Amino acid sequence: MSTKNPKRSGNPALRAVADELIAAGESGRVTWRDWVSGARLRTLPLAIAPVAAGAGIANMLHEFSLTLSVLALAVALLLQIGVNYANDYSDGIRGTDAFRVGPARLTGSGRVNPKRVLTTALVFFGLAAVAGITAVVISERWWFLAVGAVAIVAAWFYTGGKRPYGYAGLGELVVFIFFGLVATVGTVWLQTGIANQEMWVAGAGIGFFAVAVLVVNNLRDIPTDRAAGKRTLAVRIGERWTRVLYVVCMVLPFGVPLLYGWAYSGMIMVWFVLAAVIPAVIITLTARTARELILVLQLTSFAALAYGVLLGIAFAF
């Protein structure tokens, strides 16, 4: 099986590798574990955190709906998995993943037909749309259909299309908006229709954690991204300032418990997230190899999840 795609990286070496991998088709047996790995379950905390915080704020406003919270969570999780498969497909056919550090990707490894990976991504986007439409019908907040459509488009064009914004250093901004503000505020609005200060501030805090995950991931991939012509923000500002940016993104979320600690006694719990944040920051500042940063990714994802859940509890009770 051979698949041609003119949108791959212009780097001749990476393009040649991509041709060989894609031509290999489905060489080797692919198991369900490979597909689970392709879903990148370790990124799912970034989808859970904003919904948890938003649900807590909805409860504070006495408008909590378990059904709508579950549907919001389903949308977030399904979109995240869809994004992960879409990135696997797009980066793989461009050759960007040819020399990546970390677990082998489905497309980049040459073990899976790229079209199967693309189809899987579209299936998850479709399931997210079904969950979202169901939530809209129940809540009767029809304008959420436009928000969902924009979210799916943003998910695809992160690494897809002719000019993916993830290759132009805009990934961090979009992640902050959608994984922070939109997901948190959307969860609250879906249930309450009320706009309050807490949901915007909480969304910003969670958004900074989501950005931190992307920043440290791109820090790890600077050499291969530079070779592939992927001009992420990390490639543009360099290793030193990328480390500084990571630290800033890990510190700023604690402005939320600092701001609301006097009003919500449960905010004291949020400070326990520092148990994961401090070692993650230390490793990032001292790491000498890309593999060390894989542990930082895990710690940052866990910190984001704990932060979102504890923030939600603090607001709710």
PDB file of C-alpha atoms in Angstrom:
ATOM      1  CA  MET A   1       0.000   0.000   0.000  1.00  0.00           C
ATOM      2  CA  SER A   2       1.287   3.417  -0.906  1.00  0.00           C
ATOM      3  CA  THR A   3      -0.225   6.763  -0.003  1.00  0.00           C
ATOM      4  CA  LYS A   4       0.795  10.082  -1.544  1.00  0.00           C
ATOM      5  CA  ASN A   5       0.320  13.353   0.257  1.00  0.00           C
ATOM      6  CA  PRO A   6       1.801  16.638  -0.950  1.00  0.00           C
ATOM      7  CA  LYS A   7       1.400  18.330   2.456  1.00  0.00           C
ATOM      8  CA  ARG A   8       4.323  16.649   4.150  1.00  0.00           C
ATOM      9  CA  SER A   9       7.315  18.576   5.453  1.00  0.00           C
ATOM     10  CA  GLY A  10       9.529  20.145   2.838  1.00  0.00           C
ATOM     11  CA  ASN A  11      12.611  18.738   4.576  1.00  0.00           C
ATOM     12  CA  PRO A  12      13.969  16.129   2.087  1.00  0.00           C
ATOM     13  CA  ALA A  13      15.301  13.763   4.749  1.00  0.00           C
ATOM     14  CA  LEU A  14      12.075  13.727   6.748  1.00  0.00           C
ATOM     15  CA  ARG A  15       9.999  13.482   3.586  1.00  0.00           C
ATOM     16  CA  ALA A  16      11.961  10.422   2.512  1.00  0.00           C
ATOM     17  CA  VAL A  17      11.457   8.797   5.896  1.00  0.00           C
ATOM     18  CA  ALA A  18       7.737   9.584   5.773  1.00  0.00           C
ATOM     19  CA  ASP A  19       7.479   8.003   2.299  1.00  0.00           C
ATOM     20  CA  GLU A  20       9.137   4.845   3.573  1.00  0.00           C
ATOM     21  CA  LEU A  21       6.926   4.659   6.666  1.00  0.00           C
ATOM     22  CA  ILE A  22       3.701   5.260   4.786  1.00  0.00           C
ATOM     23  CA  ALA A  23       4.691   2.789   2.061  1.00  0.00           C
ATOM     24  CA  ALA A  24       5.248   0.233   4.784  1.00  0.00           C
ATOM     25  CA  GLY A  25       1.510   0.382   5.387  1.00  0.00           C
ATOM     26  CA  GLU A  26       0.560  -1.912   8.213  1.00  0.00           C
ATOM     27  CA  SER A  27       3.761  -3.846   8.552  1.00  0.00           C
ATOM     28  CA  GLY A  28       3.765  -5.676  11.849  1.00  0.00           C
ATOM     29  CA  ARG A  29       0.799  -6.625  13.947  1.00  0.00           C
ATOM     30  CA  VAL A  30      -1.154  -3.778  15.496  1.00  0.00           C
ATOM     31  CA  THR A  31      -2.874  -4.529  18.791  1.00  0.00           C
ATOM     32  CA  TRP A  32      -5.540  -2.725  20.777  1.00  0.00           C
ATOM     33  CA  ARG A  33      -2.741  -1.496  23.045  1.00  0.00           C
ATOM     34  CA  ASP A  34      -1.287   0.400  20.092  1.00  0.00           C
ATOM     35  CA  TRP A  35      -4.606   2.133  19.516  1.00  0.00           C
ATOM     36  CA  VAL A  36      -4.940   2.950  23.215  1.00  0.00           C
ATOM     37  CA  SER A  37      -1.419   4.367  23.123  1.00  0.00           C
ATOM     38  CA  GLY A  38      -2.414   6.433  20.079  1.00  0.00           C
ATOM     39  CA  ALA A  39      -5.304   7.914  22.063  1.00  0.00           C
ATOM     40  CA  ARG A  40      -2.649   9.320  24.462  1.00  0.00           C
ATOM     41  CA  LEU A  41      -4.711   8.789  27.589  1.00  0.00           C
ATOM     42  CA  ARG A  42      -2.221  10.775  29.661  1.00  0.00           C
ATOM     43  CA  THR A  43      -3.514  13.943  28.010  1.00  0.00           C
ATOM     44  CA  LEU A  44      -7.109  13.324  29.121  1.00  0.00           C
ATOM     45  CA  PRO A  45      -6.689  15.098  32.486  1.00  0.00           C
ATOM     46  CA  LEU A  46      -6.601  18.318  30.433  1.00  0.00           C
ATOM     47  CA  ALA A  47     -10.153  17.540  29.298  1.00  0.00           C
ATOM     48  CA  ILE A  48     -11.424  16.542  32.744  1.00  0.00           C
ATOM     49  CA  ALA A  49     -10.002  19.493  34.722  1.00  0.00           C
ATOM     50  CA  PRO A  50     -12.061  22.345  33.200  1.00  0.00           C
ATOM     51  CA  VAL A  51     -15.295  20.359  33.352  1.00  0.00           C
ATOM     52  CA  ALA A  52     -14.680  19.511  37.020  1.00  0.00           C
ATOM     53  CA  ALA A  53     -14.074  23.166  37.868  1.00  0.00           C
ATOM     54  CA  GLY A  54     -17.056  24.316  35.807  1.00  0.00           C
ATOM     55  CA  ALA A  55     -19.356  21.761  37.426  1.00  0.00           C
ATOM     56  CA  GLY A  56     -18.237  22.988  40.860  1.00  0.00           C
ATOM     57  CA  ILE A  57     -19.050  26.586  39.941  1.00  0.00           C
ATOM     58  CA  ALA A  58     -22.455  25.498  38.578  1.00  0.00           C
ATOM     59  CA  ASN A  59     -23.142  23.827  41.923  1.00  0.00           C
ATOM     60  CA  MET A  60     -22.147  27.029  43.712  1.00  0.00           C
ATOM     61  CA  LEU A  61     -24.801  28.806  41.633  1.00  0.00           C
ATOM     62  CA  HIS A  62     -27.366  26.113  42.588  1.00  0.00           C
ATOM     63  CA  GLU A  63     -27.813  25.107  38.947  1.00  0.00           C
ATOM     64  CA  PHE A  64     -25.752  21.898  38.821  1.00  0.00           C
ATOM     65  CA  SER A  65     -26.973  19.232  36.390  1.00  0.00           C
ATOM     66  CA  LEU A  66     -25.358  15.809  36.489  1.00  0.00           C
ATOM     67  CA  THR A  67     -26.638  14.984  33.008  1.00  0.00           C
ATOM     68  CA  LEU A  68     -25.234  18.144  31.421  1.00  0.00           C
ATOM     69  CA  SER A  69     -21.953  17.799  33.341  1.00  0.00           C
ATOM     70  CA  VAL A  70     -21.521  14.239  32.058  1.00  0.00           C
ATOM     71  CA  LEU A  71     -22.294  15.347  28.504  1.00  0.00           C
ATOM     72  CA  ALA A  72     -19.827  18.234  28.785  1.00  0.00           C
ATOM     73  CA  LEU A  73     -17.216  15.761  30.022  1.00  0.00           C
ATOM     74  CA  ALA A  74     -17.984  13.416  27.131  1.00  0.00           C
ATOM     75  CA  VAL A  75     -17.535  16.242  24.626  1.00  0.00           C
ATOM     76  CA  ALA A  76     -14.214  17.262  26.175  1.00  0.00           C
ATOM     77  CA  LEU A  77     -12.833  13.711  26.338  1.00  0.00           C
ATOM     78  CA  LEU A  78     -13.974  12.721  22.855  1.00  0.00           C
ATOM     79  CA  LEU A  79     -12.567  15.912  21.345  1.00  0.00           C
ATOM     80  CA  GLN A  80      -9.250  15.361  23.122  1.00  0.00           C
ATOM     81  CA  ILE A  81      -8.951  11.812  21.812  1.00  0.00           C
ATOM     82  CA  GLY A  82      -9.972  12.972  18.350  1.00  0.00           C
ATOM     83  CA  VAL A  83      -7.281  15.674  18.459  1.00  0.00           C
ATOM     84  CA  ASN A  84      -4.681  13.106  19.470  1.00  0.00           C
ATOM     85  CA  TYR A  85      -5.498  10.801  16.550  1.00  0.00           C
ATOM     86  CA  ALA A  86      -5.700  13.764  14.152  1.00  0.00           C
ATOM     87  CA  ASN A  87      -2.248  14.935  15.291  1.00  0.00           C
ATOM     88  CA  ASP A  88      -0.928  11.390  14.887  1.00  0.00           C
ATOM     89  CA  TYR A  89      -2.211  11.363  11.308  1.00  0.00           C
ATOM     90  CA  SER A  90      -1.121  14.864  10.290  1.00  0.00           C
ATOM     91  CA  ASP A  91       2.335  14.746  11.901  1.00  0.00           C
ATOM     92  CA  GLY A  92       2.865  11.233  10.551  1.00  0.00           C
ATOM     93  CA  ILE A  93       2.184  12.014   6.910  1.00  0.00           C
ATOM     94  CA  ARG A  94       4.402  15.091   7.126  1.00  0.00           C
ATOM     95  CA  GLY A  95       7.296  13.102   8.566  1.00  0.00           C
ATOM     96  CA  THR A  96       7.401  15.217  11.717  1.00  0.00           C
ATOM     97  CA  ASP A  97       7.241  12.143  13.958  1.00  0.00           C
ATOM     98  CA  ALA A  98      10.076  10.319  12.202  1.00  0.00           C
ATOM     99  CA  PHE A  99      12.637  10.966  14.935  1.00  0.00           C
ATOM    100  CA  ARG A 100      10.407  11.912  17.874  1.00  0.00           C
ATOM    101  CA  VAL A 101      11.278  11.023  21.479  1.00  0.00           C
ATOM    102  CA  GLY A 102       8.683   8.922  23.306  1.00  0.00           C
ATOM    103  CA  PRO A 103       6.216   6.183  22.331  1.00  0.00           C
ATOM    104  CA  ALA A 104       5.967   5.466  18.601  1.00  0.00           C
ATOM    105  CA  ARG A 105       2.959   6.959  16.853  1.00  0.00           C
ATOM    106  CA  LEU A 106       0.562   4.877  14.761  1.00  0.00           C
ATOM    107  CA  THR A 107       1.136   6.734  11.483  1.00  0.00           C
ATOM    108  CA  GLY A 108       4.749   7.734  12.022  1.00  0.00           C
ATOM    109  CA  SER A 109       5.779   4.164  12.854  1.00  0.00           C
ATOM    110  CA  GLY A 110       4.398   2.934   9.524  1.00  0.00           C
ATOM    111  CA  ARG A 111       2.419   0.188  11.255  1.00  0.00           C
ATOM    112  CA  VAL A 112      -1.038   1.570  10.496  1.00  0.00           C
ATOM    113  CA  ASN A 113      -2.590   2.819   7.278  1.00  0.00           C
ATOM    114  CA  PRO A 114      -2.822   6.620   7.671  1.00  0.00           C
ATOM    115  CA  LYS A 115      -6.402   6.531   6.400  1.00  0.00           C
ATOM    116  CA  ARG A 116      -7.402   4.290   9.320  1.00  0.00           C
ATOM    117  CA  VAL A 117      -5.930   6.775  11.784  1.00  0.00           C
ATOM    118  CA  LEU A 118      -7.726   9.646  10.045  1.00  0.00           C
ATOM    119  CA  THR A 119     -11.014   7.735  10.084  1.00  0.00           C
ATOM    120  CA  THR A 120     -10.596   7.047  13.800  1.00  0.00           C
ATOM    121  CA  ALA A 121     -10.033  10.755  14.462  1.00  0.00           C
ATOM    122  CA  LEU A 122     -13.164  11.665  12.497  1.00  0.00           C
ATOM    123  CA  VAL A 123     -15.207   9.053  14.394  1.00  0.00           C
ATOM    124  CA  PHE A 124     -14.247  10.623  17.724  1.00  0.00           C
ATOM    125  CA  PHE A 125     -15.003  14.108  16.397  1.00  0.00           C
ATOM    126  CA  GLY A 126     -18.387  12.778  15.301  1.00  0.00           C
ATOM    127  CA  LEU A 127     -19.092  11.238  18.710  1.00  0.00           C
ATOM    128  CA  ALA A 128     -18.132  14.542  20.361  1.00  0.00           C
ATOM    129  CA  ALA A 129     -20.607  16.299  18.062  1.00  0.00           C
ATOM    130  CA  VAL A 130     -23.380  13.850  19.022  1.00  0.00           C
ATOM    131  CA  ALA A 131     -22.725  14.404  22.740  1.00  0.00           C
ATOM    132  CA  GLY A 132     -22.628  18.160  22.202  1.00  0.00           C
ATOM    133  CA  ILE A 133     -25.873  18.244  20.205  1.00  0.00           C
ATOM    134  CA  THR A 134     -27.561  16.163  22.906  1.00  0.00           C
ATOM    135  CA  ALA A 135     -26.449  18.676  25.550  1.00  0.00           C
ATOM    136  CA  VAL A 136     -27.711  21.565  23.424  1.00  0.00           C
ATOM    137  CA  VAL A 137     -31.123  19.931  22.923  1.00  0.00           C
ATOM    138  CA  ILE A 138     -31.486  19.308  26.669  1.00  0.00           C
ATOM    139  CA  SER A 139     -30.296  22.773  27.712  1.00  0.00           C
ATOM    140  CA  GLU A 140     -31.890  24.584  24.738  1.00  0.00           C
ATOM    141  CA  ARG A 141     -28.834  26.806  24.481  1.00  0.00           C
ATOM    142  CA  TRP A 142     -28.641  26.601  20.694  1.00  0.00           C
ATOM    143  CA  TRP A 143     -25.715  28.973  20.252  1.00  0.00           C
ATOM    144  CA  PHE A 144     -23.489  26.241  21.703  1.00  0.00           C
ATOM    145  CA  LEU A 145     -23.715  24.543  18.298  1.00  0.00           C
ATOM    146  CA  ALA A 146     -21.493  27.299  16.891  1.00  0.00           C
ATOM    147  CA  VAL A 147     -19.031  26.908  19.774  1.00  0.00           C
ATOM    148  CA  GLY A 148     -18.821  23.160  19.145  1.00  0.00           C
ATOM    149  CA  ALA A 149     -18.254  23.640  15.418  1.00  0.00           C
ATOM    150  CA  VAL A 150     -15.434  26.107  16.056  1.00  0.00           C
ATOM    151  CA  ALA A 151     -13.869  23.718  18.597  1.00  0.00           C
ATOM    152  CA  ILE A 152     -13.807  20.854  16.068  1.00  0.00           C
ATOM    153  CA  VAL A 153     -12.314  23.102  13.373  1.00  0.00           C
ATOM    154  CA  ALA A 154      -9.646  24.306  15.826  1.00  0.00           C
ATOM    155  CA  ALA A 155      -8.905  20.701  16.812  1.00  0.00           C
ATOM    156  CA  TRP A 156      -8.288  19.673  13.205  1.00  0.00           C
ATOM    157  CA  PHE A 157      -6.202  22.650  12.107  1.00  0.00           C
ATOM    158  CA  TYR A 158      -3.778  22.370  15.027  1.00  0.00           C
ATOM    159  CA  THR A 159      -1.631  20.084  12.864  1.00  0.00           C
ATOM    160  CA  GLY A 160      -3.940  19.539   9.872  1.00  0.00           C
ATOM    161  CA  GLY A 161      -4.476  21.506   6.706  1.00  0.00           C
ATOM    162  CA  LYS A 162      -2.039  23.452   4.560  1.00  0.00           C
ATOM    163  CA  ARG A 163      -1.058  25.930   7.282  1.00  0.00           C
ATOM    164  CA  PRO A 164      -1.552  24.317  10.697  1.00  0.00           C
ATOM    165  CA  TYR A 165      -1.376  26.904  13.469  1.00  0.00           C
ATOM    166  CA  GLY A 166       0.504  24.435  15.691  1.00  0.00           C
ATOM    167  CA  TYR A 167       3.398  24.736  13.227  1.00  0.00           C
ATOM    168  CA  ALA A 168       3.326  28.525  13.448  1.00  0.00           C
ATOM    169  CA  GLY A 169       3.748  28.998  17.194  1.00  0.00           C
ATOM    170  CA  LEU A 170       0.063  29.652  17.944  1.00  0.00           C
ATOM    171  CA  GLY A 171      -0.720  26.372  19.678  1.00  0.00           C
ATOM    172  CA  GLU A 172      -0.311  27.763  23.193  1.00  0.00           C
ATOM    173  CA  LEU A 173      -2.796  30.581  22.608  1.00  0.00           C
ATOM    174  CA  VAL A 174      -5.466  28.264  21.196  1.00  0.00           C
ATOM    175  CA  VAL A 175      -4.924  25.688  23.951  1.00  0.00           C
ATOM    176  CA  PHE A 176      -5.373  28.407  26.587  1.00  0.00           C
ATOM    177  CA  ILE A 177      -8.613  29.545  24.976  1.00  0.00           C
ATOM    178  CA  PHE A 178     -10.225  26.135  24.367  1.00  0.00           C
ATOM    179  CA  PHE A 179      -8.823  23.909  27.139  1.00  0.00           C
ATOM    180  CA  GLY A 180      -9.071  26.698  29.685  1.00  0.00           C
ATOM    181  CA  LEU A 181     -11.643  29.400  29.051  1.00  0.00           C
ATOM    182  CA  VAL A 182     -14.049  27.734  26.621  1.00  0.00           C
ATOM    183  CA  ALA A 183     -14.205  24.375  28.405  1.00  0.00           C
ATOM    184  CA  THR A 184     -14.644  25.867  31.885  1.00  0.00           C
ATOM    185  CA  VAL A 185     -16.969  28.724  30.982  1.00  0.00           C
ATOM    186  CA  GLY A 186     -18.889  26.477  28.596  1.00  0.00           C
ATOM    187  CA  THR A 187     -19.553  23.913  31.329  1.00  0.00           C
ATOM    188  CA  VAL A 188     -20.959  26.643  33.590  1.00  0.00           C
ATOM    189  CA  TRP A 189     -23.018  28.401  30.907  1.00  0.00           C
ATOM    190  CA  LEU A 190     -24.433  25.125  29.639  1.00  0.00           C
ATOM    191  CA  GLN A 191     -26.015  24.538  33.046  1.00  0.00           C
ATOM    192  CA  THR A 192     -26.700  28.031  34.380  1.00  0.00           C
ATOM    193  CA  GLY A 193     -26.742  30.655  31.651  1.00  0.00           C
ATOM    194  CA  ILE A 194     -25.017  32.856  34.224  1.00  0.00           C
ATOM    195  CA  ALA A 195     -21.747  34.699  33.649  1.00  0.00           C
ATOM    196  CA  ASN A 196     -19.752  35.266  36.829  1.00  0.00           C
ATOM    197  CA  GLN A 197     -16.198  36.251  37.581  1.00  0.00           C
ATOM    198  CA  GLU A 198     -15.224  32.905  39.091  1.00  0.00           C
ATOM    199  CA  MET A 199     -15.693  30.889  35.924  1.00  0.00           C
ATOM    200  CA  TRP A 200     -13.423  33.171  33.877  1.00  0.00           C
ATOM    201  CA  VAL A 201     -10.691  33.247  36.512  1.00  0.00           C
ATOM    202  CA  ALA A 202     -10.878  29.475  37.054  1.00  0.00           C
ATOM    203  CA  GLY A 203     -10.800  28.926  33.290  1.00  0.00           C
ATOM    204  CA  ALA A 204      -7.650  31.023  33.036  1.00  0.00           C
ATOM    205  CA  GLY A 205      -5.957  29.045  35.814  1.00  0.00           C
ATOM    206  CA  ILE A 206      -6.740  25.730  34.136  1.00  0.00           C
ATOM    207  CA  GLY A 207      -5.739  27.177  30.781  1.00  0.00           C
ATOM    208  CA  PHE A 208      -2.261  27.964  32.069  1.00  0.00           C
ATOM    209  CA  PHE A 209      -1.823  24.334  33.130  1.00  0.00           C
ATOM    210  CA  ALA A 210      -2.917  23.177  29.667  1.00  0.00           C
ATOM    211  CA  VAL A 211      -0.406  25.564  28.099  1.00  0.00           C
ATOM    212  CA  ALA A 212       2.310  24.230  30.431  1.00  0.00           C
ATOM    213  CA  VAL A 213       1.709  20.692  29.126  1.00  0.00           C
ATOM    214  CA  LEU A 214       2.100  21.864  25.533  1.00  0.00           C
ATOM    215  CA  VAL A 215       5.139  23.994  26.372  1.00  0.00           C
ATOM    216  CA  VAL A 216       7.085  21.160  27.994  1.00  0.00           C
ATOM    217  CA  ASN A 217       6.083  18.799  25.186  1.00  0.00           C
ATOM    218  CA  ASN A 218       7.405  21.274  22.613  1.00  0.00           C
ATOM    219  CA  LEU A 219      10.520  21.890  24.725  1.00  0.00           C
ATOM    220  CA  ARG A 220      11.292  18.189  24.486  1.00  0.00           C
ATOM    221  CA  ASP A 221      10.721  18.206  20.716  1.00  0.00           C
ATOM    222  CA  ILE A 222      12.694  21.356  19.791  1.00  0.00           C
ATOM    223  CA  PRO A 223      15.463  19.502  17.840  1.00  0.00           C
ATOM    224  CA  THR A 224      13.083  17.312  15.804  1.00  0.00           C
ATOM    225  CA  ASP A 225      10.513  20.070  15.292  1.00  0.00           C
ATOM    226  CA  ARG A 226      13.227  22.424  14.047  1.00  0.00           C
ATOM    227  CA  ALA A 227      14.464  19.775  11.608  1.00  0.00           C
ATOM    228  CA  ALA A 228      10.911  19.148  10.380  1.00  0.00           C
ATOM    229  CA  GLY A 229      10.176  22.834   9.860  1.00  0.00           C
ATOM    230  CA  LYS A 230       7.644  22.879  12.688  1.00  0.00           C
ATOM    231  CA  ARG A 231       7.994  26.424  14.046  1.00  0.00           C
ATOM    232  CA  THR A 232       6.415  25.964  17.462  1.00  0.00           C
ATOM    233  CA  LEU A 233       6.691  28.718  20.035  1.00  0.00           C
ATOM    234  CA  ALA A 234       9.463  26.711  21.714  1.00  0.00           C
ATOM    235  CA  VAL A 235      11.444  26.622  18.478  1.00  0.00           C
ATOM    236  CA  ARG A 236      10.933  30.350  17.997  1.00  0.00           C
ATOM    237  CA  ILE A 237      11.959  31.537  21.478  1.00  0.00           C
ATOM    238  CA  GLY A 238      14.580  28.872  22.210  1.00  0.00           C
ATOM    239  CA  GLU A 239      15.176  26.400  25.008  1.00  0.00           C
ATOM    240  CA  ARG A 240      15.991  28.863  27.808  1.00  0.00           C
ATOM    241  CA  TRP A 241      12.907  31.039  27.413  1.00  0.00           C
ATOM    242  CA  THR A 242      10.705  27.996  26.885  1.00  0.00           C
ATOM    243  CA  ARG A 243      11.766  26.725  30.311  1.00  0.00           C
ATOM    244  CA  VAL A 244      10.965  30.137  31.792  1.00  0.00           C
ATOM    245  CA  LEU A 245       7.563  30.134  30.094  1.00  0.00           C
ATOM    246  CA  TYR A 246       6.811  26.706  31.560  1.00  0.00           C
ATOM    247  CA  VAL A 247       7.581  27.918  35.080  1.00  0.00           C
ATOM    248  CA  VAL A 248       5.380  30.990  34.613  1.00  0.00           C
ATOM    249  CA  CYS A 249       2.476  28.843  33.397  1.00  0.00           C
ATOM    250  CA  MET A 250       2.845  26.545  36.410  1.00  0.00           C
ATOM    251  CA  VAL A 251       2.900  29.412  38.905  1.00  0.00           C
ATOM    252  CA  LEU A 252       0.117  31.670  37.576  1.00  0.00           C
ATOM    253  CA  PRO A 253      -2.767  29.236  38.334  1.00  0.00           C
ATOM    254  CA  PHE A 254      -2.135  29.693  42.050  1.00  0.00           C
ATOM    255  CA  GLY A 255      -3.336  33.250  41.723  1.00  0.00           C
ATOM    256  CA  VAL A 256      -6.844  31.746  41.852  1.00  0.00           C
ATOM    257  CA  PRO A 257      -6.664  30.318  45.410  1.00  0.00           C
ATOM    258  CA  LEU A 258      -4.754  33.430  46.402  1.00  0.00           C
ATOM    259  CA  LEU A 259      -7.566  35.622  45.076  1.00  0.00           C
ATOM    260  CA  TYR A 260     -10.483  33.613  46.438  1.00  0.00           C
ATOM    261  CA  GLY A 261      -8.979  32.045  49.552  1.00  0.00           C
ATOM    262  CA  TRP A 262     -10.784  34.517  51.807  1.00  0.00           C
ATOM    263  CA  ALA A 263     -14.180  33.719  50.257  1.00  0.00           C
ATOM    264  CA  TYR A 264     -13.954  29.952  49.800  1.00  0.00           C
ATOM    265  CA  SER A 265     -12.319  28.044  52.640  1.00  0.00           C
ATOM    266  CA  GLY A 266     -11.837  24.984  50.421  1.00  0.00           C
ATOM    267  CA  MET A 267      -9.250  26.884  48.379  1.00  0.00           C
ATOM    268  CA  ILE A 268      -6.621  25.767  50.869  1.00  0.00           C
ATOM    269  CA  MET A 269      -6.814  22.310  49.243  1.00  0.00           C
ATOM    270  CA  VAL A 270      -5.660  23.706  45.909  1.00  0.00           C
ATOM    271  CA  TRP A 271      -2.259  24.541  47.387  1.00  0.00           C
ATOM    272  CA  PHE A 272      -1.560  20.800  47.760  1.00  0.00           C
ATOM    273  CA  VAL A 273      -1.133  20.693  43.967  1.00  0.00           C
ATOM    274  CA  LEU A 274       2.279  22.267  44.587  1.00  0.00           C
ATOM    275  CA  ALA A 275       3.435  18.761  45.583  1.00  0.00           C
ATOM    276  CA  ALA A 276       3.419  17.916  41.871  1.00  0.00           C
ATOM    277  CA  VAL A 277       4.227  21.375  40.535  1.00  0.00           C
ATOM    278  CA  ILE A 278       7.473  21.925  42.469  1.00  0.00           C
ATOM    279  CA  PRO A 279       9.265  18.742  41.302  1.00  0.00           C
ATOM    280  CA  ALA A 280       7.997  19.298  37.751  1.00  0.00           C
ATOM    281  CA  VAL A 281       9.475  22.805  37.726  1.00  0.00           C
ATOM    282  CA  ILE A 282      12.793  21.637  39.187  1.00  0.00           C
ATOM    283  CA  ILE A 283      13.160  18.856  36.627  1.00  0.00           C
ATOM    284  CA  THR A 284      12.288  21.213  33.773  1.00  0.00           C
ATOM    285  CA  LEU A 285      14.893  23.755  34.842  1.00  0.00           C
ATOM    286  CA  THR A 286      17.624  21.131  35.286  1.00  0.00           C
ATOM    287  CA  ALA A 287      16.794  18.526  32.622  1.00  0.00           C
ATOM    288  CA  ARG A 288      19.592  17.693  30.206  1.00  0.00           C
ATOM    289  CA  THR A 289      17.845  15.069  28.063  1.00  0.00           C
ATOM    290  CA  ALA A 290      14.505  14.932  26.292  1.00  0.00           C
ATOM    291  CA  ARG A 291      13.516  11.750  28.114  1.00  0.00           C
ATOM    292  CA  GLU A 292      13.643  13.514  31.480  1.00  0.00           C
ATOM    293  CA  LEU A 293      10.861  15.774  30.274  1.00  0.00           C
ATOM    294  CA  ILE A 294       8.510  12.820  29.780  1.00  0.00           C
ATOM    295  CA  LEU A 295       8.214  12.609  33.586  1.00  0.00           C
ATOM    296  CA  VAL A 296       7.476  16.341  33.641  1.00  0.00           C
ATOM    297  CA  LEU A 297       4.619  15.787  31.194  1.00  0.00           C
ATOM    298  CA  GLN A 298       3.121  13.195  33.527  1.00  0.00           C
ATOM    299  CA  LEU A 299       3.488  15.407  36.590  1.00  0.00           C
ATOM    300  CA  THR A 300       2.008  18.418  34.789  1.00  0.00           C
ATOM    301  CA  SER A 301      -1.015  16.453  33.561  1.00  0.00           C
ATOM    302  CA  PHE A 302      -1.613  15.112  37.070  1.00  0.00           C
ATOM    303  CA  ALA A 303      -1.252  18.614  38.520  1.00  0.00           C
ATOM    304  CA  ALA A 304      -3.791  19.964  36.006  1.00  0.00           C
ATOM    305  CA  LEU A 305      -6.300  17.260  36.940  1.00  0.00           C
ATOM    306  CA  ALA A 306      -5.838  17.745  40.685  1.00  0.00           C
ATOM    307  CA  TYR A 307      -6.080  21.516  40.274  1.00  0.00           C
ATOM    308  CA  GLY A 308      -9.344  21.357  38.316  1.00  0.00           C
ATOM    309  CA  VAL A 309     -10.993  18.862  40.670  1.00  0.00           C
ATOM    310  CA  LEU A 310      -9.918  20.650  43.861  1.00  0.00           C
ATOM    311  CA  LEU A 311     -10.914  24.018  42.415  1.00  0.00           C
ATOM    312  CA  GLY A 312     -14.347  22.635  41.590  1.00  0.00           C
ATOM    313  CA  ILE A 313     -14.744  21.238  45.110  1.00  0.00           C
ATOM    314  CA  ALA A 314     -13.619  24.525  46.656  1.00  0.00           C
ATOM    315  CA  PHE A 315     -16.194  26.519  44.682  1.00  0.00           C
ATOM    316  CA  ALA A 316     -18.970  23.962  45.185  1.00  0.00           C
ATOM    317  CA  PHE A 317     -18.711  23.676  48.961  1.00  0.00           C
TER     318      PHE A 317
END
